[in-house]
XYZ file of C-alpha atoms in Angstrom:
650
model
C -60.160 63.562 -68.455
C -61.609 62.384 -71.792
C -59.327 58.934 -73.019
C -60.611 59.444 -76.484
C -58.230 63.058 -76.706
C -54.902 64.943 -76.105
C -55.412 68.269 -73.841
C -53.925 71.073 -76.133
C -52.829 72.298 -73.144
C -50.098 69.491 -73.268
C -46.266 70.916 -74.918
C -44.282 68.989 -76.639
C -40.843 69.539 -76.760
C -38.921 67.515 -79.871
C -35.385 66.999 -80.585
C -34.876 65.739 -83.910
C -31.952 64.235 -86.319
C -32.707 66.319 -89.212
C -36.702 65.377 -89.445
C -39.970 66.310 -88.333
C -42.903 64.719 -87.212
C -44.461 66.436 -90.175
C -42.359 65.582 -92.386
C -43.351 63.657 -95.594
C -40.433 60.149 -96.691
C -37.977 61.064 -99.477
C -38.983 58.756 -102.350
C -36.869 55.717 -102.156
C -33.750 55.607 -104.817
C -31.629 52.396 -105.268
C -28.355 53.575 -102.802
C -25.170 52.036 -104.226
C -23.174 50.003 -101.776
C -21.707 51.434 -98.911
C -18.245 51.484 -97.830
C -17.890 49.255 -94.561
C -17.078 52.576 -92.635
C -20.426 54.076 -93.475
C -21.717 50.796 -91.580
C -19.806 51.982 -88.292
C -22.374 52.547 -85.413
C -20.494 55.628 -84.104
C -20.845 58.614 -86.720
C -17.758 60.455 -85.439
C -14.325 61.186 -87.224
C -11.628 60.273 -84.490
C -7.781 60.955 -83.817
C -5.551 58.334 -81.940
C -1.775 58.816 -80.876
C 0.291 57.128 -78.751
C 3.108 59.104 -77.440
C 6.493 57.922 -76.704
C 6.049 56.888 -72.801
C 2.910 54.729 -74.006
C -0.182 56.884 -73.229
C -2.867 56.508 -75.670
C -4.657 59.477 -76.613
C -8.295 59.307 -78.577
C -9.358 62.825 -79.528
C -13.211 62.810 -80.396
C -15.120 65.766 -82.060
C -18.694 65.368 -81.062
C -20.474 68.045 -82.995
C -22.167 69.503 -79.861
C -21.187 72.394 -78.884
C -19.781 73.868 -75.809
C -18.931 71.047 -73.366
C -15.974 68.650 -73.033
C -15.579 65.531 -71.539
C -12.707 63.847 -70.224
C -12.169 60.204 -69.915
C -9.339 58.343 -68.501
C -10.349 54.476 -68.151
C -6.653 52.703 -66.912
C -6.490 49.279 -67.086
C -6.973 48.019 -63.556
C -9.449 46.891 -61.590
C -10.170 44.177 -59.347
C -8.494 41.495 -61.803
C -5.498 42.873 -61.511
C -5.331 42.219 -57.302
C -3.676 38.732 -56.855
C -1.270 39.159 -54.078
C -2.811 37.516 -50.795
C -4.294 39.783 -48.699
C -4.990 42.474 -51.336
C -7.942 42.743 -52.680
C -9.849 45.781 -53.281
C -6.940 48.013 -53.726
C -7.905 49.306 -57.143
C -11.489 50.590 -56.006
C -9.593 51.977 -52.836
C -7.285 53.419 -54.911
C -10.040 54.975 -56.805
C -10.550 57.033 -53.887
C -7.031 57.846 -53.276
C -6.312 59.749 -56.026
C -8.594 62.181 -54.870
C -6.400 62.969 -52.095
C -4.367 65.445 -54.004
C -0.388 66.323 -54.725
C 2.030 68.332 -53.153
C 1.506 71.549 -56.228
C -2.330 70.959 -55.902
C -3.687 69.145 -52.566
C -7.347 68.095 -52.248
C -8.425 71.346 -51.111
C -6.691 73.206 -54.340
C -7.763 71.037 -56.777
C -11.213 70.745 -55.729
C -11.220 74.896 -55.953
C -10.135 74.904 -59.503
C -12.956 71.814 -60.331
C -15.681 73.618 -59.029
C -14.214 77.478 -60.524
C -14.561 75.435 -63.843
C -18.074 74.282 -62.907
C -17.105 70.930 -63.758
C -18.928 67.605 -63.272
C -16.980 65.037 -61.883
C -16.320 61.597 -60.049
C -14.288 58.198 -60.965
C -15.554 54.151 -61.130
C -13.869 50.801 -60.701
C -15.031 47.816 -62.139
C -13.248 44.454 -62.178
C -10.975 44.909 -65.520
C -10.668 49.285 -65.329
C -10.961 52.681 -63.103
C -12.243 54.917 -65.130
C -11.551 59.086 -64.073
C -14.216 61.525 -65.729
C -14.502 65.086 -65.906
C -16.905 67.214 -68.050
C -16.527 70.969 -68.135
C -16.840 73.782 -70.469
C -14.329 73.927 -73.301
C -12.687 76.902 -71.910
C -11.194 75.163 -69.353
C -9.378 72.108 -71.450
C -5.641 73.193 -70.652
C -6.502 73.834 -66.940
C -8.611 70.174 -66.327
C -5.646 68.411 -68.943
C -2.818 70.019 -66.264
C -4.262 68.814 -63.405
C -5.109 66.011 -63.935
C -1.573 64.987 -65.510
C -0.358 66.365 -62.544
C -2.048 63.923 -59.819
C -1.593 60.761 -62.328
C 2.081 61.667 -62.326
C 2.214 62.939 -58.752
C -0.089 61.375 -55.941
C 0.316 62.527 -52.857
C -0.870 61.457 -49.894
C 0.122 61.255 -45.845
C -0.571 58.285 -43.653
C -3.314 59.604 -41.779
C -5.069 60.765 -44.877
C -4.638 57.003 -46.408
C -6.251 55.578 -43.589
C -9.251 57.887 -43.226
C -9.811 56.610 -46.808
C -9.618 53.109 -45.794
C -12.364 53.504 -43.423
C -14.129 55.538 -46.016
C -14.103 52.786 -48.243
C -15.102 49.908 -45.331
C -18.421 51.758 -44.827
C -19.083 52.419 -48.478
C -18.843 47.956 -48.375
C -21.221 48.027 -45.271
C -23.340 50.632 -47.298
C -23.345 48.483 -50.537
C -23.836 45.323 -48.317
C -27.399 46.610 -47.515
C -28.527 45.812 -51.253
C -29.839 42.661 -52.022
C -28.557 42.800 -55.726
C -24.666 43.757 -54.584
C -24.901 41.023 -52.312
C -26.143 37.953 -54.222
C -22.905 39.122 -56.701
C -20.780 38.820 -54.566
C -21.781 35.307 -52.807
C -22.240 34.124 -56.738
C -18.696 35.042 -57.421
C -17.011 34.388 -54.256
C -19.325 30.571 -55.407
C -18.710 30.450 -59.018
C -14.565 30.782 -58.908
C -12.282 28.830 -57.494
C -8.675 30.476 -59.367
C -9.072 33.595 -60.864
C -9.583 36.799 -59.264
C -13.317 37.730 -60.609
C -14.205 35.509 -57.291
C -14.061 38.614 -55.019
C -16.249 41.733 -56.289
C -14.159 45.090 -56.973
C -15.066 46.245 -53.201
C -12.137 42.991 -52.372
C -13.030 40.450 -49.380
C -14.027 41.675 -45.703
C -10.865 40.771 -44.421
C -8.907 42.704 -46.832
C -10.995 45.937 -46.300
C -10.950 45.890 -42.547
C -6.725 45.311 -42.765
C -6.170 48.772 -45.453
C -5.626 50.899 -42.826
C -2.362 48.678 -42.306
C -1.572 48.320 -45.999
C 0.377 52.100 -46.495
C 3.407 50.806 -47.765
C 1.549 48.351 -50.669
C -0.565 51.417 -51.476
C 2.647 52.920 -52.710
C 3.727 49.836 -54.467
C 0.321 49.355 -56.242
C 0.264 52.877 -57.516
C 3.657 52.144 -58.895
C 2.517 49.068 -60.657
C -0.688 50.265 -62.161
C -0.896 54.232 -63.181
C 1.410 54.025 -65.573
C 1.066 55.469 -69.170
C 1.004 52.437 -70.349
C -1.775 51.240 -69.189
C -4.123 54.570 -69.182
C -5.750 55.948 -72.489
C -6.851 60.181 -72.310
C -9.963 60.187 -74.176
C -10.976 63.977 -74.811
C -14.906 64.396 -76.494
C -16.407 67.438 -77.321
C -16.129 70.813 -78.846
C -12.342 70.169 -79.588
C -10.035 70.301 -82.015
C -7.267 67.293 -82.756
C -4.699 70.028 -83.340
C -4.753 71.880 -80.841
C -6.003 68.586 -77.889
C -2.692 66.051 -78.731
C -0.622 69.234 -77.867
C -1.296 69.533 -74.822
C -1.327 66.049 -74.133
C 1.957 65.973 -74.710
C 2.686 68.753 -72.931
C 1.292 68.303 -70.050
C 1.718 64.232 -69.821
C 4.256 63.485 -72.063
C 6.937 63.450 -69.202
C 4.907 60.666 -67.188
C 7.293 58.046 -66.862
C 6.311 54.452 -68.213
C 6.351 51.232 -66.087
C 7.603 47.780 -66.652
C 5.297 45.912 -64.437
C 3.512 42.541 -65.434
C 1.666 39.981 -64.063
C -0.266 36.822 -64.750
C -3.258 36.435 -63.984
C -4.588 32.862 -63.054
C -6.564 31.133 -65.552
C -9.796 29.509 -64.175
C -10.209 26.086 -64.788
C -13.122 24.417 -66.764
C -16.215 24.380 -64.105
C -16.518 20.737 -62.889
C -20.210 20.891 -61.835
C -22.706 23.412 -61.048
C -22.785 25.118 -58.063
C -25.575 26.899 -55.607
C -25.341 29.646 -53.033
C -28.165 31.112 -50.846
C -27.748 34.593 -49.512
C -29.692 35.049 -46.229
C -31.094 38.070 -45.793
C -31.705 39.652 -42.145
C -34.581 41.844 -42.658
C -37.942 41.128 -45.072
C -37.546 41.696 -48.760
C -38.629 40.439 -51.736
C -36.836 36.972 -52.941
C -34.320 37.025 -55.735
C -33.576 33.837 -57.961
C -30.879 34.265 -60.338
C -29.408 31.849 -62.799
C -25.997 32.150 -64.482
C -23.458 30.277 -66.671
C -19.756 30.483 -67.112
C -19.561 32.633 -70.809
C -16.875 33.762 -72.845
C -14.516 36.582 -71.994
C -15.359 39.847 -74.349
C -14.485 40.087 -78.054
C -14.614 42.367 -81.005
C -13.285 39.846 -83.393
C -14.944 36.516 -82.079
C -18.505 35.564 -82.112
C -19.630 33.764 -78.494
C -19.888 36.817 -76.691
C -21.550 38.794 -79.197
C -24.152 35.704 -79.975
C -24.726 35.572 -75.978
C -25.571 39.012 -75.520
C -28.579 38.616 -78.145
C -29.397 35.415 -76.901
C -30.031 36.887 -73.916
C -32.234 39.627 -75.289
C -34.312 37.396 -77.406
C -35.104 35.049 -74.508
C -35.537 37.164 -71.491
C -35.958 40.706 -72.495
C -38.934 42.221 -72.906
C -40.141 41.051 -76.392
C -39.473 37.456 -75.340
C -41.972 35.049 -74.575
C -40.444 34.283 -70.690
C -40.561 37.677 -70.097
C -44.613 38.003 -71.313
C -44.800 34.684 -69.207
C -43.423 35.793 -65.834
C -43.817 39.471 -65.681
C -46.997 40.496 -67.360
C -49.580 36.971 -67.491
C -48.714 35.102 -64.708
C -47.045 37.763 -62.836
C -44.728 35.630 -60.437
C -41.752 38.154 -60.983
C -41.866 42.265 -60.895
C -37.749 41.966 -62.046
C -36.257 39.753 -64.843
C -33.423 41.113 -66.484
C -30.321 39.707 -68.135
C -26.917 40.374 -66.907
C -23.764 39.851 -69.761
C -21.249 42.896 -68.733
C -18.272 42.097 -70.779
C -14.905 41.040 -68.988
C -10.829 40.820 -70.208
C -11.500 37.084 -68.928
C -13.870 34.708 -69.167
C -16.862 35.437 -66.483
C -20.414 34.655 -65.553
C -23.615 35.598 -67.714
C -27.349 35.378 -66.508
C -30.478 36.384 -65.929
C -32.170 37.469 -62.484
C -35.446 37.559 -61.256
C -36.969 39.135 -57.929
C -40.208 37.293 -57.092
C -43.558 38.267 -55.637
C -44.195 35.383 -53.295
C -41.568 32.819 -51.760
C -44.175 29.821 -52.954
C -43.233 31.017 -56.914
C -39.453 30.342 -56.253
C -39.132 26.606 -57.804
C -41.719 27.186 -60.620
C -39.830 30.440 -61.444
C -36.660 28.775 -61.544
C -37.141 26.060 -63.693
C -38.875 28.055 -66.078
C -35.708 30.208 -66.586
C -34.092 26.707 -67.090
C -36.431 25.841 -69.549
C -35.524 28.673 -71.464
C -31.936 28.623 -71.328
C -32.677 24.662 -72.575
C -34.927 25.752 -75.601
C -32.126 27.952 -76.542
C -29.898 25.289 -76.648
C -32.463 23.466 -78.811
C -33.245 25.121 -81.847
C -31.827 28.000 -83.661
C -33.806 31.286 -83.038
C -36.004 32.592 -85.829
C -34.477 34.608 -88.856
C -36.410 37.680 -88.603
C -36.481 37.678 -84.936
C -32.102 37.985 -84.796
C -32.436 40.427 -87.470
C -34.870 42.690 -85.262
C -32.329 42.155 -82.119
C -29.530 43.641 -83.971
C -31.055 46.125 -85.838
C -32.534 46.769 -81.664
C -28.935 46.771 -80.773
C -28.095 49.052 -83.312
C -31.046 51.655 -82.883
C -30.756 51.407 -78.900
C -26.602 52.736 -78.972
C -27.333 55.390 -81.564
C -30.508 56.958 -79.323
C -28.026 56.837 -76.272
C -25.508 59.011 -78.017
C -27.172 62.231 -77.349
C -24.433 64.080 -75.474
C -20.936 64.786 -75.012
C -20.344 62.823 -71.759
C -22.743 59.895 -72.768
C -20.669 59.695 -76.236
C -16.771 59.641 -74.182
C -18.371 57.450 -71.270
C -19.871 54.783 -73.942
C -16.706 55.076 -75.869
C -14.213 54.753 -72.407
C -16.099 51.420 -71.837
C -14.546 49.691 -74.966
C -11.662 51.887 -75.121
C -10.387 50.274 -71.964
C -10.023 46.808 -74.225
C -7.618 47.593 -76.223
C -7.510 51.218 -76.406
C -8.774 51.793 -79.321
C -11.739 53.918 -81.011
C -12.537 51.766 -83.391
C -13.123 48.658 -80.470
C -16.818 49.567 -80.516
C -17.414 49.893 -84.177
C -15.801 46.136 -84.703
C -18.153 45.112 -81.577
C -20.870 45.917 -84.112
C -19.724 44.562 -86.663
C -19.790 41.030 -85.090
C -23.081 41.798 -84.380
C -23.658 41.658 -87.979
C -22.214 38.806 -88.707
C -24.030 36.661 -86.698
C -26.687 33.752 -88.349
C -29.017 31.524 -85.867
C -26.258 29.062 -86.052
C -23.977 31.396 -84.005
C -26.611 31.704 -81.533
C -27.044 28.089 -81.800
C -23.815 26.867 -81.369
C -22.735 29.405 -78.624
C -25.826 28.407 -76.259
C -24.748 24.403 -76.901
C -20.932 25.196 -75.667
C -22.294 27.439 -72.553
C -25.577 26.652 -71.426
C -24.481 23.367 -69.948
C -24.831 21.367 -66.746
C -21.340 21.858 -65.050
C -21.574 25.970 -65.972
C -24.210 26.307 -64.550
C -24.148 28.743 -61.034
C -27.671 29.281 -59.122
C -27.904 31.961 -56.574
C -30.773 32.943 -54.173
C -31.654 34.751 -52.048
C -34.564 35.862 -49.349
C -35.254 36.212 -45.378
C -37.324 33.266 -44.474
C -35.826 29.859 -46.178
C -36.268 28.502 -49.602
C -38.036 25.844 -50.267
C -35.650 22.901 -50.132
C -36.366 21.370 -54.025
C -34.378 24.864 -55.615
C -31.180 23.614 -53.996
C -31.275 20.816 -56.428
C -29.996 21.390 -59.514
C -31.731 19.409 -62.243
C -30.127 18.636 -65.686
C -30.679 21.384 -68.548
C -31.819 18.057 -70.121
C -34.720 17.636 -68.319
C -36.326 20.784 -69.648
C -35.506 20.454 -73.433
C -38.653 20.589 -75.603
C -40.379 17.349 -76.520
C -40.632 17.190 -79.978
C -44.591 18.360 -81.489
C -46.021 18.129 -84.718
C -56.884 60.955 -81.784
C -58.682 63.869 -82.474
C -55.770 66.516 -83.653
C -55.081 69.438 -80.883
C -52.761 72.547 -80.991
C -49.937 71.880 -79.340
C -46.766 74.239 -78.912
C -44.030 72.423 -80.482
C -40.094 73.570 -79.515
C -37.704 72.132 -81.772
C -34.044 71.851 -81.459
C -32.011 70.511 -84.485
C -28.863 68.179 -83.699
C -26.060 66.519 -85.988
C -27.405 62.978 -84.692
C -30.673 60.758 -86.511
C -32.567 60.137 -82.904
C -36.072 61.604 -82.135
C -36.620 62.399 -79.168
C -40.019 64.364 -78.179
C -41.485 64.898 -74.634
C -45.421 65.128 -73.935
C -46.041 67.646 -70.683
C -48.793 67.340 -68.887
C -49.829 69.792 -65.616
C -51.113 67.179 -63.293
C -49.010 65.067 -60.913
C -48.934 62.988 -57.432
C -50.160 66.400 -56.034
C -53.477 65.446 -57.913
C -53.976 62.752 -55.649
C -57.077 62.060 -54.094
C -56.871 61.679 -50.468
C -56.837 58.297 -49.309
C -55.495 57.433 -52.887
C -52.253 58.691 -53.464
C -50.527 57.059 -55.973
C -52.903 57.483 -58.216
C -51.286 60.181 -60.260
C -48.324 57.693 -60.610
C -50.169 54.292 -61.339
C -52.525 56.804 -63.928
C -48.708 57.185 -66.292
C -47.760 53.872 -65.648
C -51.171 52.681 -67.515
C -50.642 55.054 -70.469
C -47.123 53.837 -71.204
C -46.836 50.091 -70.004
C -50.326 48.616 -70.413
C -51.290 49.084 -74.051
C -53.608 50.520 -76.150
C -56.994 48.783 -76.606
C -55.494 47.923 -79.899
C -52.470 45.960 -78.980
C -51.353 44.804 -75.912
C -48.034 45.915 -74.013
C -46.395 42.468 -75.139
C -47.168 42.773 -78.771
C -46.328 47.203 -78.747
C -42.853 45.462 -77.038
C -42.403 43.238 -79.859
C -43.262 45.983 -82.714
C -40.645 48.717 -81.067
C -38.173 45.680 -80.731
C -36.180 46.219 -84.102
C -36.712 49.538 -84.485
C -35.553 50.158 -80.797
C -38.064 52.682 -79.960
C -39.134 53.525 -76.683
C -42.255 55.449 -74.457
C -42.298 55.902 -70.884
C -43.675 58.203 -68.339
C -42.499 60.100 -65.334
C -44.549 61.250 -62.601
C -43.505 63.992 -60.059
C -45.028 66.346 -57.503
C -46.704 68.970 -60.541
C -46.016 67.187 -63.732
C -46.857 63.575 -65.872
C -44.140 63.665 -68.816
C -44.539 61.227 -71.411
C -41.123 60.810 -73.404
C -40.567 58.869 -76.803
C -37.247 58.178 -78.988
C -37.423 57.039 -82.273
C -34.969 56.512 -85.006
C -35.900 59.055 -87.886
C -36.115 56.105 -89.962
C -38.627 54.865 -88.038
C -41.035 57.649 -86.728
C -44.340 57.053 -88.803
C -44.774 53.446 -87.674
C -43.571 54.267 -83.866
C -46.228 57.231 -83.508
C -49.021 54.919 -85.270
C -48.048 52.412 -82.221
C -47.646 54.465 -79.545
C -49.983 57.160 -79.926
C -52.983 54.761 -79.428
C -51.626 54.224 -75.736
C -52.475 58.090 -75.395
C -55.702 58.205 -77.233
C -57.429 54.715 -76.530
C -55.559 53.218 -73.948
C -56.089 49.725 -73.100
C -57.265 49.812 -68.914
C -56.691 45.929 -68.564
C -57.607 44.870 -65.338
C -54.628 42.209 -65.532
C -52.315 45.016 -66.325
C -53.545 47.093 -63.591
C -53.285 44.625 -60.949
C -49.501 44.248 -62.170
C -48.840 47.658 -62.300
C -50.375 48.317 -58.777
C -48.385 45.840 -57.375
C -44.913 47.265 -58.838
C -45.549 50.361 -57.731
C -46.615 48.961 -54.509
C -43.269 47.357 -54.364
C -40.893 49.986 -55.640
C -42.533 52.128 -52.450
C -41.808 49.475 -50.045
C -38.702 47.379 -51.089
C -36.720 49.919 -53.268
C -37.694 52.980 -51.894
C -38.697 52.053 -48.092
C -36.440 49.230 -48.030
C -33.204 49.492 -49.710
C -32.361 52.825 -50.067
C -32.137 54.891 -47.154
C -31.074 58.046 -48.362
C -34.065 58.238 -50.966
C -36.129 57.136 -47.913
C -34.409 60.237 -46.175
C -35.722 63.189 -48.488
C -39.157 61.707 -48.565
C -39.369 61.961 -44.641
C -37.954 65.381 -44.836
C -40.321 66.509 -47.408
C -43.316 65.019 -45.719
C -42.359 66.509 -42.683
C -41.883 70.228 -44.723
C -45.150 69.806 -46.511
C -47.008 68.165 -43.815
C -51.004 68.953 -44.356
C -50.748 69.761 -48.414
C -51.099 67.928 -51.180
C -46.977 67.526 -51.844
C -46.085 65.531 -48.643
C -46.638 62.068 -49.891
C -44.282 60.523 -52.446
C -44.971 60.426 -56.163
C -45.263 57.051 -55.772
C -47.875 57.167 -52.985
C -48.693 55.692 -49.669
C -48.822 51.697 -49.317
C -53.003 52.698 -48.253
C -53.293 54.519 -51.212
C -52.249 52.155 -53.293
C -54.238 49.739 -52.448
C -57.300 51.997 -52.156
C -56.610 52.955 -55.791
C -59.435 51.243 -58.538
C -59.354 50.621 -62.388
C -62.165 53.064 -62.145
C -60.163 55.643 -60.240
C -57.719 55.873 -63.394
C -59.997 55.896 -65.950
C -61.704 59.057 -64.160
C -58.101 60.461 -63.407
């Protein structure tokens, strides 16, 4: 295939806020200032009530049309579990309320969820359980009334409570088997001494193995936590306020409120930093992960706000760490930053999975070296005003659906349950100067916060145990050709881009001897630049305007997909479209990408996730002898066989 063209056999399919690629600018007009609502990140016209017993209820018309989606986030989660004995009772209980009620048992209710042809399931983290449901509109009173119906009246038997409790023991063994689920939960179990974000929402061992005993407190916990009080029904969609709170309150305004409290234990100030290895039993890449002790979340103060861009601007994937580690050097095939916000004060980081054990100590310190130049100077101007206008961008592109819209929203909700938590999230955001950055790195980016976790089969070399000062790292002081294309085009109420490029050639392309080549082809279009600008510096120019270009390869198809802010599309397409026409086939950038790929076959794919694993054997096994029996990805021979020649020609 010619690099200098785009097939016209390619089809592009485009969904567009209100613009099209052809599209000529408006002439600019002086706008008079805007009201601070027209600054609000989410475009959509809520309704809140709270009815007598306490439920919240957040009514959100989406503008799409069709589908609802129901969220229920309750305020409990692991946090809330600090009796002795018991934790992991609000992910177990997660599963119990499955288990049915006496007017609609499991068997019922799962009947009437899949009549409606409803999408489904439920998720526990340590501060909220969150219950979601997305059907077609049709079915609102019917999902609303039974749902109310097994909030207000669980009902389970003793034998079904402890087939769930050994349901939930082998979903810890299962989780267990990941690397990344298992360094959290040695780093917490490390990092906390007091409060109750030291076991993971799965609980401790101990605890799990003794639920099948713990009927009784099951009762008791349900009665403390799923009350009204504490849950918020947050219905998105093709609704109408009027007619939703009715039947709210019909069908849950009887749900009787609670009156139970409890305190949970403050964690003291850290008195020193801490390290924990995580030994791992069978071969897999090594993982070094640094975190600090950080703020609890806020919509009103600044630190955790200033931490989440900090975080961004030094180790995402504009940042000069990242450009260090992942794509020159290439020591690490995994950095990525970790600041999920928490009711309480809790840990923030960054984690890296390495190539080669000997890169462990060098990697390391150079992710304290960053966290100590961040403590050192304030960041550029222009470079915090291109991570929040990223920020920005980035949430409005996600919000292309009904159920991504109510699940985004149920993760702030859960705060304080309240729409307009994630609007005042943003507006913190804008707030912020390099100061704020400044001055939240100095207060927690420090010595005694500090909490380093590893982890890998064969031992680490001894130095990484020792923690050095962040002081020792702070810087010293220093003076295409045009081609028809078929274009489908599907107008929606929100300002995102979105088009996909379609191409008839996949993995089952693949040369014999080779395969992978289809796959490592894609990745060399989107992630290794154009011959005009490298992958580091296209990162840096989609940073602010939050733009984004990947590829996809499966058994028949390479699918190219970009999103773009319609403010933004003429400088993203004279970016990105180079990448297509004149890529850039560094050998550097090959050797990376070969080796991810390599990787991804054999640690996340062969390794680490054994169902995945499962329906490759099963299709190799059906296809044996054609071109489809091999992976997208490849074989570990073929990807090593594969040349910078062999993608050029492909």
């Amino acid at each position: 295939m010619s690099g200098s063209r785009i097939p016209a056999a390619v089809c592009a399919v485009l969904l567009a806020g209100g613009v099209t690629i052809g599209e000529q600018p408006r002439p600019a007009r002086k706008a008079a200032p805007r009201p601070a609502a027209e600054r609000d990140v989410l475009p959509f016209h809520a309704v809140e009530k709270t009815l007598p017993n306490g439920l919240k209820v957040i009514v959100v018309p989406t503008g799409f049309p069709n589908i609802v989606s129901l969220q229920i986030p309750v305020q409990t989660g692991s946090r809330n579990e600090v009796e002795p004995g018991k934790s992991g009772f609000a992910h177990f209980f997660e599963h119990m309320m499955f288990r049915g009620t006496k007017a609609y048992p499991s068997e019922k209710y799962n009947e009437v969820i899949t009549q409606a042809g409803a999408r489904q399931n439920a998720y526990t983290t340590n501060d909220y359980t969150n219950y979601h449901t997305t059907f077609a509109k049709d079915d609102l009173e019917t999902v609303l009334k039974i749902e109310a119906d097994r909030f207000k009246n669980l009902d389970y038997s003793q034998e079904g409570f402890k087939t769930e409790a050994r349901a939930v023991l082998g979903e810890y063994n299962k989780n267990s088997a990941n690397p990344l689920v298992k360094i959290e939960e040695v780093q917490h179990d490390k990092a906390f001494t007091t409060h109750t974000y030291k076991h993971t929402t799965m609980g401790f061992i101990k605890d799990i193995e003794d639920m099948p005993n713990q009927f009784d407190y099951s009762r008791t916990f349900f009665e403390h936590w799923y009350r009204p009080e504490n849950t918020t029904v947050i219905v998105a969609g093709d609704v109408e306020p009027q007619r939703v709170i009715p039947l709210v309150e019909k069908y849950w305004g009887d749900w009787k409120p609670g009156h139970y409290r409890v305190d949970i234990p403050r964690e003291p100030e850290p008195a020193a930093a801490v390290y924990a290895h995580v030994p791992w039993p069978i071969p897999t890449l090594p993982w070094v992960t640094i975190a600090f002790h950080g703020p609890a979340f806020s919509d009103t103060a600044k630190d955790y706000a200033a931490l989440d861009l900090l975080l961004d601007l030094y180790f995402g994937e504009t940042s000069d760490t990242y450009k260090r580690l992942v794509e020159q050097e290439q020591k690490v095939d995994a950095l990525f930053s970790d600041n999920e916000g928490h009711v309480d004060p809790s840990l923030t980081g960054v984690y890296a999975r390495l190539k080669k054990m000997d890169d462990a100590l060098s990697v390391r310190d150079e992710i304290l070296k960053t966290f100590a130049e961040a403590r050192s100077r304030p960041v550029a101007a222009k470079r915090l005003s291109d991570a929040k206008s990223n920020a920005r961008y980035a949430l409005v592109k996600s919000l292309d659906n009904t159920e991504t819209i109510a699940d985004t929203l149920a993760g702030f909700v859960r705060y304080h349950r309240s729409f307009d938590t994630l609007n005042n999230f943003y507006r913190v955001y804008d707030t912020l100067t390099p100061d704020d950055l400044l001055a939240a790195a100095r207060r927690y980016f420090t010595d005694n916060r500090l909490v380093e976790t590893t982890l890998s089969k064969d031992p680490m070399p001894a130095p990484v145990s020792t923690l050095p000062s962040l002081a020792a790292f702070a810087p010293r002081s220093a003076s295409a050709e045009k081609a028809e294309v078929p274009i489908v085009l599907q107008k929606t109420a929100l300002p995102q881009i979105n088009f996909k490029l379609l191409f008839a050639v996949g993995s089952q392309r693949d040369p014999a001897g080779k395969e992978g080549l289809a796959a490592l082809s894609g990745a060399m279009i989107a992630e290794a630049g154009s011959k005009e600008m490298r992958i580091d510096e296209i990162n840096r120019a989609l940073y602010p305007m939050a733009g984004s270009f990947g590829d996809l390869v499966d058994k028949e198809m390479t699918t190219f997909t970009g999103s773009i802010h319609r403010d933004n599309w003429k400088p993203f397409l004279e970016i990105v479209l180079p990448q297509l026409s004149d890529p850039g086939f560094r050998e550097d950038d090959f050797q990376r990408l070969k080796d991810s790929q390599s990787n991804a076959l054999k640690e996340d794919l062969r390794s680490n996730n054994e169902e995945e694993l499962a329906k490759e054997r099963l299709q190799t096994n059906l296809f044996a002898g054609t071109p489809y029996a091999h992976p997208a990805l490849g074989t570990v021979a073929g990807i090593q066989a594969i040349t910078l020649d062999d993608v050029k020609r492909f």
